mmCIF file of C-alpha atoms and ligand atoms in Angstrom:
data_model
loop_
_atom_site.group_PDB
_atom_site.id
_atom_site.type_symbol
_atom_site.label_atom_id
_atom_site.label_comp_id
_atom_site.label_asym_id
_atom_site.label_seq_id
_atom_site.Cartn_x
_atom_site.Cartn_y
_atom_site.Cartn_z
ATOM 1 C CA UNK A 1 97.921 121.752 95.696
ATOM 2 C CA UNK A 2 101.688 123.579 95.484
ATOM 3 C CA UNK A 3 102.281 125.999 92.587
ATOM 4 C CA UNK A 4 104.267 124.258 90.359
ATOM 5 C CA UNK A 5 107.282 127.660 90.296
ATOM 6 C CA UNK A 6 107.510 126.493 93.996
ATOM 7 C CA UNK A 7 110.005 124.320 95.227
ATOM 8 C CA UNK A 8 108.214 121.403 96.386
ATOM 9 C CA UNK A 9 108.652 119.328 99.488
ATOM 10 C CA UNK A 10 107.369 115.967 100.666
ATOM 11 C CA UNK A 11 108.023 113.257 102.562
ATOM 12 C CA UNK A 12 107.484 109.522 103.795
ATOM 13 C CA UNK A 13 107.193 109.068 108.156
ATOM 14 C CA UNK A 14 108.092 106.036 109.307
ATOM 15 C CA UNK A 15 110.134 103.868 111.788
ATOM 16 C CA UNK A 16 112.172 102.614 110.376
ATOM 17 C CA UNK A 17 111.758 104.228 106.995
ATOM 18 C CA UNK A 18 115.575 104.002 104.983
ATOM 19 C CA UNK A 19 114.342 100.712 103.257
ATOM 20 C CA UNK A 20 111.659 102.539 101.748
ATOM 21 C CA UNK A 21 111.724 102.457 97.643
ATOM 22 C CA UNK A 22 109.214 105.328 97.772
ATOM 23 C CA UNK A 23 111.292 108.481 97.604
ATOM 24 C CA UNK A 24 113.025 107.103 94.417
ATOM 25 C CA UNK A 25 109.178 107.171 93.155
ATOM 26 C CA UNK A 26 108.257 110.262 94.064
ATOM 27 C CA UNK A 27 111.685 112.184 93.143
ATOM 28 C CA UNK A 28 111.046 110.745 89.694
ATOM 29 C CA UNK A 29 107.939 112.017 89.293
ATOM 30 C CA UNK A 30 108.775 115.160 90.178
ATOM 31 C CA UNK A 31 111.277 115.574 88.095
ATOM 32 C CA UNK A 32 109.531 113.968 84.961
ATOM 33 C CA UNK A 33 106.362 116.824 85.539
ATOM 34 C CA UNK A 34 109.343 119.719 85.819
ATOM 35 C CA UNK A 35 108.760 120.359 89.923
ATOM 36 C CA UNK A 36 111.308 121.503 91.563
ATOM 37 C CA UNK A 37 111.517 119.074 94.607
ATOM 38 C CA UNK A 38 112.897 116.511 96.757
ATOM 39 C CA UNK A 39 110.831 113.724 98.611
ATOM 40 C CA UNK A 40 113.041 112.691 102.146
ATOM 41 C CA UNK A 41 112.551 110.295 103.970
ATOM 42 C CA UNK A 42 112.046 111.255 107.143
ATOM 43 C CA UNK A 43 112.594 108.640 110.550
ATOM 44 C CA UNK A 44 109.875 110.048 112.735
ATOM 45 C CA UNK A 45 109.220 107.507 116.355
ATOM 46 C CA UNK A 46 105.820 107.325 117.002
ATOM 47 C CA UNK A 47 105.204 109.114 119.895
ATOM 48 C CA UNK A 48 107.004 112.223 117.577
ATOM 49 C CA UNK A 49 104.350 111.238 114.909
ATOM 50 C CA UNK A 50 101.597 114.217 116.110
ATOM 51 C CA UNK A 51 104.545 116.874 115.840
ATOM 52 C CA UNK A 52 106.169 116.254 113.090
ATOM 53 C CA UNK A 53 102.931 115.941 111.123
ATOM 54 C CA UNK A 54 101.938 119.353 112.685
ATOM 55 C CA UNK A 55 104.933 120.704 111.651
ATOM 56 C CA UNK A 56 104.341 119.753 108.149
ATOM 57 C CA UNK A 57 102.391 123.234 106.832
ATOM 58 C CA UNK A 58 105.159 125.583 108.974
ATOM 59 C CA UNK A 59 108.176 123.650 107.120
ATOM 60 C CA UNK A 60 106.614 124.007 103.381
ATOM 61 C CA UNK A 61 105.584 120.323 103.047
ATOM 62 C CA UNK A 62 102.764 119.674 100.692
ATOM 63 C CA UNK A 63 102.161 116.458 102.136
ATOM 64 C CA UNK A 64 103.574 112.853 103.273
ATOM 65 C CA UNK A 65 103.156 109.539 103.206
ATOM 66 C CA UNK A 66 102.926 107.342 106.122
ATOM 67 C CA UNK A 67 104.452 103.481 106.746
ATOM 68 C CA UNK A 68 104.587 101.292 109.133
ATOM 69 C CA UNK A 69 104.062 102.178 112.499
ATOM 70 C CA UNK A 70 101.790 105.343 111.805
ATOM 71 C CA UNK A 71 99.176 104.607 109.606
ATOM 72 C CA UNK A 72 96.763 103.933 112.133
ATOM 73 C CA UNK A 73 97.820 106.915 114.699
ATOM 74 C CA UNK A 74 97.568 109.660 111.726
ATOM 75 C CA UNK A 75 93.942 109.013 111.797
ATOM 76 C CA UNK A 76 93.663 110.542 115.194
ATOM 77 C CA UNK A 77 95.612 113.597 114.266
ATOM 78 C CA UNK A 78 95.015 114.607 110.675
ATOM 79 C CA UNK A 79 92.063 117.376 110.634
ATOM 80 C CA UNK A 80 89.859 115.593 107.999
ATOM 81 C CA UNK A 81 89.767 111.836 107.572
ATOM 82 C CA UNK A 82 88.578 110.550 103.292
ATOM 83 C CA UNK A 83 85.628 108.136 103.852
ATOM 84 C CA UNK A 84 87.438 105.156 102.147
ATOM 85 C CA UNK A 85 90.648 105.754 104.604
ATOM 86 C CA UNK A 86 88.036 105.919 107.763
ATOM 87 C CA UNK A 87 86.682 102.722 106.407
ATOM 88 C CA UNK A 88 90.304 101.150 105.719
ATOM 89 C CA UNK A 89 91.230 102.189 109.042
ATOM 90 C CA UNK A 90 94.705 103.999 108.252
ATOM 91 C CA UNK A 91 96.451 106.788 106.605
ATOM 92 C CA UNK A 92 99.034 106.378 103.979
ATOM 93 C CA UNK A 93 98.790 109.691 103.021
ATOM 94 C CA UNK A 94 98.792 112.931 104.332
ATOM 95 C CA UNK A 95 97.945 116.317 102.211
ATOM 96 C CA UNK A 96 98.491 119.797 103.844
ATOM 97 C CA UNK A 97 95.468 122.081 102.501
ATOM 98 C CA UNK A 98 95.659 125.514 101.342
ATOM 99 C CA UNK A 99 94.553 126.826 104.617
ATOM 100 C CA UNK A 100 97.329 124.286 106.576
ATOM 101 C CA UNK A 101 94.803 122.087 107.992
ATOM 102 C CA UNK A 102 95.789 118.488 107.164
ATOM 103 C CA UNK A 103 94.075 115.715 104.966
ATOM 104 C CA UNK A 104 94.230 112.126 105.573
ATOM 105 C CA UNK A 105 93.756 109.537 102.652
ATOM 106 C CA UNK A 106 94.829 105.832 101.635
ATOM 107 C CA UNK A 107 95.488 104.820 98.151
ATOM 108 C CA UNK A 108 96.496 101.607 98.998
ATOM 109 C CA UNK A 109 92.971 99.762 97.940
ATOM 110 C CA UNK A 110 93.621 101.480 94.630
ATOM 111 C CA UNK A 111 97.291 100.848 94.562
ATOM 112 C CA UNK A 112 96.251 97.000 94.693
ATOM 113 C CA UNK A 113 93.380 97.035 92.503
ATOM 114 C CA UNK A 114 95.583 98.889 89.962
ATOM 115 C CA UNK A 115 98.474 96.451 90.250
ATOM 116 C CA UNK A 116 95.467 93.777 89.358
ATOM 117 C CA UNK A 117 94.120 95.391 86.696
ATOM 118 C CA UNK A 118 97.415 96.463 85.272
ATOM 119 C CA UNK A 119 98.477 92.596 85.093
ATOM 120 C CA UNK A 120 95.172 91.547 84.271
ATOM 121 C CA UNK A 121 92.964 93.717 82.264
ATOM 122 C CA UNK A 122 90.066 91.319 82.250
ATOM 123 C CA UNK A 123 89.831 91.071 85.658
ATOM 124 C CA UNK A 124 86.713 91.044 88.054
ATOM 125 C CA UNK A 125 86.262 90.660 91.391
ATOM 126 C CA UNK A 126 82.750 88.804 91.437
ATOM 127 C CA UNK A 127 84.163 85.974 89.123
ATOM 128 C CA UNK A 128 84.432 83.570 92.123
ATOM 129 C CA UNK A 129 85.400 83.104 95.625
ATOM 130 C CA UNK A 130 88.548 84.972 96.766
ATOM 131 C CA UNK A 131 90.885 83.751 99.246
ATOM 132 C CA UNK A 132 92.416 86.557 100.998
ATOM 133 C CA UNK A 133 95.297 85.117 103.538
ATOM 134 C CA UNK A 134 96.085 87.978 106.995
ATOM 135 C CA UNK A 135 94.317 90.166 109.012
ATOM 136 C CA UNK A 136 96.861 92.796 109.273
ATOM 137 C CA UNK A 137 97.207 96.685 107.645
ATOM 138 C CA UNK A 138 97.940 95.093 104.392
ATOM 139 C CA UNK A 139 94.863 92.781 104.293
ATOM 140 C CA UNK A 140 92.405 95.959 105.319
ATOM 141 C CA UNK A 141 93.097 97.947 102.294
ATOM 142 C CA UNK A 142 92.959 94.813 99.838
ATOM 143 C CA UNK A 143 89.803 94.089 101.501
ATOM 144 C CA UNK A 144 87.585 97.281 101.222
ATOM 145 C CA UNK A 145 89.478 97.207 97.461
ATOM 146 C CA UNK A 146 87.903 93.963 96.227
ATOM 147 C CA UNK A 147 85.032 94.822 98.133
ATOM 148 C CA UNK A 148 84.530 97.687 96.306
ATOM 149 C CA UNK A 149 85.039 96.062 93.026
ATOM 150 C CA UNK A 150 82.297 94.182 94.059
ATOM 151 C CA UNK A 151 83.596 90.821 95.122
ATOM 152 C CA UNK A 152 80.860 88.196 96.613
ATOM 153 C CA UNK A 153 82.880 86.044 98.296
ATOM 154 C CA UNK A 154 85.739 86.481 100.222
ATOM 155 C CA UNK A 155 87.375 83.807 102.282
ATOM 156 C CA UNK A 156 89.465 85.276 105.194
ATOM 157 C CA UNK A 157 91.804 83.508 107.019
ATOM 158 C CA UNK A 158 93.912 84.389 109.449
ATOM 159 C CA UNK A 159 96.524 82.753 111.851
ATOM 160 C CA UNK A 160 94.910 83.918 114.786
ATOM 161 C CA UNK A 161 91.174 83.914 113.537
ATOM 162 C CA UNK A 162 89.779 86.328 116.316
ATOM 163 C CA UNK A 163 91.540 89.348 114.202
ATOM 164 C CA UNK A 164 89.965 88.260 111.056
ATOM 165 C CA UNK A 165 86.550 87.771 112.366
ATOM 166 C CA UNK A 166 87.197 91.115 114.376
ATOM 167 C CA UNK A 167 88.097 92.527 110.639
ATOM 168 C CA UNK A 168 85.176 90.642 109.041
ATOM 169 C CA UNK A 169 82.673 92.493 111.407
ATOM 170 C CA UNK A 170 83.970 95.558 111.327
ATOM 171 C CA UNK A 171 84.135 95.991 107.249
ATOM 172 C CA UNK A 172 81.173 93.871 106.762
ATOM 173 C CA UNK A 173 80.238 92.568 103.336
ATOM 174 C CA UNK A 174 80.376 89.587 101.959
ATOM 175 C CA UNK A 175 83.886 88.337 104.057
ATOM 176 C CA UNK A 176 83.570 84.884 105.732
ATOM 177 C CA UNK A 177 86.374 83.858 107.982
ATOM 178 C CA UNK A 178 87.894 80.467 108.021
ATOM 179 C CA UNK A 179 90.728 78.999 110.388
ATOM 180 C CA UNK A 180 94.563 78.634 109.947
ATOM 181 C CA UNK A 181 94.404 74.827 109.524
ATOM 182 C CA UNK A 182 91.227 75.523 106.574
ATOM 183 C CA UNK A 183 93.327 77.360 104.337
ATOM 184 C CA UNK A 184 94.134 74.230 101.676
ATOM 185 C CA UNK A 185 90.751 73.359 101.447
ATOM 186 C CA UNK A 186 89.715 76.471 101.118
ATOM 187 C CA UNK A 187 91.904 77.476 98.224
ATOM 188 C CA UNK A 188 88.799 74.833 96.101
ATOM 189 C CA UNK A 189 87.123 76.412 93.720
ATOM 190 C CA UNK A 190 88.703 79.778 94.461
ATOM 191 C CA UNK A 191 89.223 82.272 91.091
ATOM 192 C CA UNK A 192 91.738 84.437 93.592
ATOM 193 C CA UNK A 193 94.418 83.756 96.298
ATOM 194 C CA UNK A 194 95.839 86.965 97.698
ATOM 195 C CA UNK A 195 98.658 86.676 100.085
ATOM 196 C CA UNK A 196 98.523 89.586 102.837
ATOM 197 C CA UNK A 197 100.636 87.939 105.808
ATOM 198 C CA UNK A 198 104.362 88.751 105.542
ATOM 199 C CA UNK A 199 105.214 85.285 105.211
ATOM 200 C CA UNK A 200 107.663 84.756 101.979
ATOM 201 C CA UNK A 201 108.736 88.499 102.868
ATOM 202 C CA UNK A 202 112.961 88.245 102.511
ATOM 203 C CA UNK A 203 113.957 87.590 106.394
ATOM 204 C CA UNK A 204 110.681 85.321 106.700
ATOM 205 C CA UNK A 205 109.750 82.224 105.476
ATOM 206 C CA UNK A 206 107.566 80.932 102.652
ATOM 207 C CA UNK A 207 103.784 80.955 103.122
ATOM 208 C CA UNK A 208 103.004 77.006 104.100
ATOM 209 C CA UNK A 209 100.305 76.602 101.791
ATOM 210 C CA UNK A 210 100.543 73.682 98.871
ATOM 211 C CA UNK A 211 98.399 74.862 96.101
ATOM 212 C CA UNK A 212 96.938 71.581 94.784
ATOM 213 C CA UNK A 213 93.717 72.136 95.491
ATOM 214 C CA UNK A 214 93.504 75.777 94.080
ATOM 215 C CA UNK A 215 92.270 76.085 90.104
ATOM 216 C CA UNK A 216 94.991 76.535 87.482
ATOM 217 C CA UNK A 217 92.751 79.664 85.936
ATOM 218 C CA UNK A 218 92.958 80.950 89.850
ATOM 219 C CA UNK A 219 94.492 84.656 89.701
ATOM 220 C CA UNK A 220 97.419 84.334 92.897
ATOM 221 C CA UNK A 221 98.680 87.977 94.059
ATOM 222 C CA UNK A 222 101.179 88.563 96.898
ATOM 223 C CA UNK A 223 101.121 92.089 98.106
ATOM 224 C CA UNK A 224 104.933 91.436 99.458
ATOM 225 C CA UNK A 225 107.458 93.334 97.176
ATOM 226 C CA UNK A 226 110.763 91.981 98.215
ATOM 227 C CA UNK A 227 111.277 90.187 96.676
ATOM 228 C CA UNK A 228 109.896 90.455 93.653
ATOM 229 C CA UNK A 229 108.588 86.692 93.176
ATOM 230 C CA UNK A 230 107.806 85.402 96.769
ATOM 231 C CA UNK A 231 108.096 81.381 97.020
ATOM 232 C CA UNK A 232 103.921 81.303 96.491
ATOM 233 C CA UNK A 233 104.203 83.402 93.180
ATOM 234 C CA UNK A 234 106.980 81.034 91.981
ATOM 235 C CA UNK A 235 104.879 77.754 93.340
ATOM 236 C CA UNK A 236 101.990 79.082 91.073
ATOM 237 C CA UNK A 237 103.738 80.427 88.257
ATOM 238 C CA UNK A 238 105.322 76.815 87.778
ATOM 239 C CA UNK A 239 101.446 75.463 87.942
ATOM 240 C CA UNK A 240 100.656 77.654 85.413
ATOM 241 C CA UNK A 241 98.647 80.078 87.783
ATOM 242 C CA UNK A 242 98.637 83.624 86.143
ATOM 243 C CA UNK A 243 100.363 86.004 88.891
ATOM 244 C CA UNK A 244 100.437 89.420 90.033
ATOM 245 C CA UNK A 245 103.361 90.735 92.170
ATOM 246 C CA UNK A 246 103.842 93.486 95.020
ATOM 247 C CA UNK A 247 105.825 95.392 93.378
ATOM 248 C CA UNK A 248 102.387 97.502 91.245
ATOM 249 C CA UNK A 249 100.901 97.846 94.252
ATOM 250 C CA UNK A 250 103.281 99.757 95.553
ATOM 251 C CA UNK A 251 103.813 101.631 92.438
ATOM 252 C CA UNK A 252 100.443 102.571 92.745
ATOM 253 C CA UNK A 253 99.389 103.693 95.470
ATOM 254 C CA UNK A 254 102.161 106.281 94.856
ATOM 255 C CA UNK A 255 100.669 107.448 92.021
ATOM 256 C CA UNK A 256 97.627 107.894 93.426
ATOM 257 C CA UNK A 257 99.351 109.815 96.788
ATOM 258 C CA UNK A 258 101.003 111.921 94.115
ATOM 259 C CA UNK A 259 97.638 113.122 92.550
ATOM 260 C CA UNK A 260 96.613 114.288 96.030
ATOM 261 C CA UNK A 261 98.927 116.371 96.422
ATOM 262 C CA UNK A 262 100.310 117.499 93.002
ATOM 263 C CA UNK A 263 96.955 117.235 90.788
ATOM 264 C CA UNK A 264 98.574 115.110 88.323
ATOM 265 C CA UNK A 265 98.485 111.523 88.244
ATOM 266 C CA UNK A 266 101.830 110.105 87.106
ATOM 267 C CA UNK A 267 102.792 107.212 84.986
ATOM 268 C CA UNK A 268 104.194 104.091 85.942
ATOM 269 C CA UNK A 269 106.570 104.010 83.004
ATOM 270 C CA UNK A 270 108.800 101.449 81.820
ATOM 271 C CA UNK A 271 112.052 103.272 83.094
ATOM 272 C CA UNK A 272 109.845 103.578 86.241
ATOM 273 C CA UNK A 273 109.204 100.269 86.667
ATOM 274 C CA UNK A 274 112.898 98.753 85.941
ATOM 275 C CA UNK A 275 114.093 101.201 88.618
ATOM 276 C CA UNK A 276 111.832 99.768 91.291
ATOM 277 C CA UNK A 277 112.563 95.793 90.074
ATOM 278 C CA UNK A 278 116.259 96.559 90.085
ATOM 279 C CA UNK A 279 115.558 97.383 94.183
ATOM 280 C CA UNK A 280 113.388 94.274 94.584
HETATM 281 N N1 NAP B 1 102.835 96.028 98.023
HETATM 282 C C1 NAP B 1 102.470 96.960 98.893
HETATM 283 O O1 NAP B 1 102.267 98.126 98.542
HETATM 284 C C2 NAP B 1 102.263 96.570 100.333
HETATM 285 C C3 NAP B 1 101.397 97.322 101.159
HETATM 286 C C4 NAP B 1 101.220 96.913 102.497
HETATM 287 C C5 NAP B 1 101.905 95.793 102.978
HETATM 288 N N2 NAP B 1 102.732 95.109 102.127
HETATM 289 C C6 NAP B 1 103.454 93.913 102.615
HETATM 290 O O2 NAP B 1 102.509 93.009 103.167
HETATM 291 C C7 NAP B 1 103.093 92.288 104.248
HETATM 292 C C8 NAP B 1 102.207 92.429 105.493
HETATM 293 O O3 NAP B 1 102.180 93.790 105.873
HETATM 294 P P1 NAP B 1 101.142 94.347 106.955
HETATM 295 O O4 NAP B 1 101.380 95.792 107.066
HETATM 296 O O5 NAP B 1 99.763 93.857 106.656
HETATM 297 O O6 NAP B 1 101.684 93.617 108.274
HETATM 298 P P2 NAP B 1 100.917 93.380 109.666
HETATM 299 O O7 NAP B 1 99.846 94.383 109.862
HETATM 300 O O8 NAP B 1 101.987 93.241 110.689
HETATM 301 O O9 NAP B 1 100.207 91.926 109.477
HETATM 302 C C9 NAP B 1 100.983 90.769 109.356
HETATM 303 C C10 NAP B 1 100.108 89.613 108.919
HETATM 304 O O10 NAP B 1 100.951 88.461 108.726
HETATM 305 C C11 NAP B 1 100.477 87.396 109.551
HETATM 306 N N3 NAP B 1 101.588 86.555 110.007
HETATM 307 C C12 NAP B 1 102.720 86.949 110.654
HETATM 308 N N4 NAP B 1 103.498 85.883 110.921
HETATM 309 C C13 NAP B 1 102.834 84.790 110.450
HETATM 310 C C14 NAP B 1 103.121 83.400 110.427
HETATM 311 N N5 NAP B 1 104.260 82.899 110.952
HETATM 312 N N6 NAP B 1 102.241 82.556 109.846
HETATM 313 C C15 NAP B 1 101.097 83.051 109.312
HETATM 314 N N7 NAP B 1 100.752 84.357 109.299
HETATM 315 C C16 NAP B 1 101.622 85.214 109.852
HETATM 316 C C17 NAP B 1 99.794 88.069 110.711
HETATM 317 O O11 NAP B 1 98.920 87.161 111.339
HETATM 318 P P3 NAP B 1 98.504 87.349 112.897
HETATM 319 O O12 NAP B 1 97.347 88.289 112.893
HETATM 320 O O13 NAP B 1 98.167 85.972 113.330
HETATM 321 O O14 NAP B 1 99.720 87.898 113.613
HETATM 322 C C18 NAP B 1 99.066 89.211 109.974
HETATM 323 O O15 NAP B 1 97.910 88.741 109.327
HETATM 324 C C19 NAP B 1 104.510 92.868 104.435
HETATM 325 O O16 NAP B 1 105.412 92.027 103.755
HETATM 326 C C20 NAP B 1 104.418 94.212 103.746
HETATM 327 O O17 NAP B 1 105.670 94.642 103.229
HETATM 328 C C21 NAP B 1 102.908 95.462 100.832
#
């Protein structure tokens, strides 16, 4: 933890990282608990990812966050892996100790079950089957989060369905995989959908999944954030599905990243939350 009379540096690695809505987050937050900051972003290639996260404690960083490509390789460098980010299988964030040695953590299972609960107090992950759609970082962390929450029934499907069942064996729990072509008819009876893939993601197309045979009182998140109401939200929103965005995840998980290495959990606040929609 950094005294708070210190002027406090963090960060987030990734490549490419100037899209990233996190340092307006963080910079926030710093400034609405009184520290004396600045969160950078900082473009770090992967094979500079081991020096630059050594350099970390030497340059006065408390910590960083990690994005896409490093989660994974931090796990091989950091000096002490959390138990839920060994089981996720990545780092999202990074926390330089007193002594310099360097934590790794994820928040993004809570970041997702957060967003959930935020949206939908009531919520419970053992009221029915839960159709979780990718195989990919994304789908890992929303994974170990529902199973943690203590879903009973997760149907995984994947495009190519060796990664999911490789991701259903390794987690283990109560994940069953299904094929590509299975996802309608799997969608039956489901109280969930989560999209994981990056499909509806601006740049991609929209998921190609009609929702007919999915329950109206089905729950339909999309952990992509840009934009804010992906072509499946909108589909399921006009069904009368009750929806959660990407956007709290997100939100989240940097809350939680911020505890770990400030000791104070920040609040999503309204001004907060317009800042990141007006991005998105
Ligand atoms: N809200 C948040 O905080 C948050 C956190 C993490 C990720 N995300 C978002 O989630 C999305 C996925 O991220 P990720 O890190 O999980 O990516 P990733 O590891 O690259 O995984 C991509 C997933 O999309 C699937 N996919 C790609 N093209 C497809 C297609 N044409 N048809 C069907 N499936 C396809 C892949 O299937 P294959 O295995 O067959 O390739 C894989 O399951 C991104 O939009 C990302 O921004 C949001």
């Amino acid at each position: 933890m950094t005294h708070p009379d210190r002027f406090v540096l963090a960060g987030l690695m990734g490549w490419p990282v100037m899209h990233s809505r996190s340092p307006k987050l963080h910079n926030y937050w710093l400034g609405a608990h009184g520290l004396a900051g600045a969160y950078v972003p900082l473009a770090i290639q992967p094979e500079g990812l081991r020096a630059a996260l050594r350099a970390l404690p030497a340059l006065g960083f408390a910590g960083c966050n990690l994005t896409i490509p490093h989660k994974e390789a931090a796990l091989a460098i950091v000096d002490t892996v959390d138990p839920l980010a060994r089981r996720i299988g990545a780092v999202n964030t990074v926390v330089v100790a007193p002594d310099g040695s360097l934590e790794g953590w994820n928040t993004d299972a809570f970041g997702f079950v957060e967003s959930i609960r935020e949206t939908q107090p009531a919520w419970r992950a053992d009221r029915g089957p839960v159709v979780v759609l990718g195989a990919g970082g994304g789908a890992r962390a929303v994974l170990v989060g529902l199973i943690d929450q203590g879903a009973g029934d997760i149907r995984l499907i994947n495009r190519t369905l060796a990664r999911a069942e490789a991701l259903a064996r390794e987690l283990g729990g109560p994940i069953k995989t299904l094929a590509w072509d299975q996802r309608q008819v799997a969608l039956d009876g489901a109280a969930m959908l989560v999209n994981t893939t990056n499909q509806g993601m601006v740049g991609e197309p929209p998921l190609d999944l009609p929702l007919d045979t999915l329950p109206a009182s089905a729950l339909v998140s999309d952990i992509v954030y840009i934009p804010r109401e992906t072509p499946l939200l909108a589909a399921a929103r006009k069904r009368g599905n009750p929806t959660v965005n990407g956007a709290g995840m997100l939100v989240h998980q940097a809350r939680a990243a911020f505890r770990a290495r400030f000791g104070i959990m920040p609040e999503a606040t309204p001004e907060l939350r317009a800042m990141v929609e007006a991005t998105t």
